[in-house]
Amino acid sequence: MDLLYEKNLRTMQYNILTSTRHDAVVVAIAERYGLKKQEVRRIMMERMDMILLENMPARYDAWRDAGDEGDRIAKGLGCDLVTRFLPLMGRSAADRICSEAREEIARGTPEEDALKSGRARMGEEIRAWE
């Protein structure tokens, strides 16, 4: 008897991530953090279990509707998105990047520039996070 948990689930994971709604989330994350779509898929396949992958669109929608509530900078960076809703990086790194963006804005950097820079740093962290 072949047990499901002993099989390689990569094909199923890939099929999930390439479905219409899942692909839209992959594209949104790739564009937001300056990553390649295939890179985001690979990272998700390595770091997320099947339940997280299957529920990814609902989790993304939940973040979009209520994540980082009341914090414009955290929402602009997507801190809750990549730590709590879709765990792609550590919370301490996200908090550090969020604080750095706030400091840049306090020093006079335009908010959109600080957010763009912060999202790029978050993309690097997503790539490197173990």
mmCIF file of C-alpha atoms in Angstrom, residues 13-31 37-38 40-41 44 53 56-57:
data_model
loop_
_atom_site.group_PDB
_atom_site.id
_atom_site.type_symbol
_atom_site.label_atom_id
_atom_site.label_comp_id
_atom_site.label_asym_id
_atom_site.label_seq_id
_atom_site.Cartn_x
_atom_site.Cartn_y
_atom_site.Cartn_z
ATOM 1 C CA GLN A 13 1.540 21.808 -4.878
ATOM 2 C CA TYR A 14 2.402 23.154 -8.325
ATOM 3 C CA ASN A 15 -1.110 22.441 -9.603
ATOM 4 C CA ILE A 16 -2.563 24.363 -6.667
ATOM 5 C CA LEU A 17 -0.247 27.336 -7.182
ATOM 6 C CA THR A 18 -0.993 27.567 -10.901
ATOM 7 C CA SER A 19 -4.785 27.614 -10.503
ATOM 8 C CA THR A 20 -6.393 30.962 -11.343
ATOM 9 C CA ARG A 21 -6.956 32.416 -7.857
ATOM 10 C CA HIS A 22 -3.701 31.070 -6.438
ATOM 11 C CA ASP A 23 -1.718 32.355 -9.391
ATOM 12 C CA ALA A 24 -3.195 35.826 -8.858
ATOM 13 C CA VAL A 25 -1.867 35.803 -5.273
ATOM 14 C CA VAL A 26 1.549 34.553 -6.431
ATOM 15 C CA VAL A 27 1.697 37.375 -8.996
ATOM 16 C CA ALA A 28 0.622 39.973 -6.409
ATOM 17 C CA ILE A 29 3.329 38.862 -3.984
ATOM 18 C CA ALA A 30 5.983 38.668 -6.702
ATOM 19 C CA GLU A 31 5.176 42.184 -7.919
ATOM 20 C CA LYS A 37 6.729 34.438 -10.087
ATOM 21 C CA GLN A 38 8.518 31.083 -10.307
ATOM 22 C CA VAL A 40 7.622 32.806 -5.245
ATOM 23 C CA ARG A 41 6.089 29.460 -6.219
ATOM 24 C CA MET A 44 5.862 28.636 -1.152
ATOM 25 C CA LEU A 53 -1.326 26.481 -0.019
ATOM 26 C CA MET A 56 -3.818 30.997 0.208
ATOM 27 C CA PRO A 57 -6.380 33.116 -1.725
#
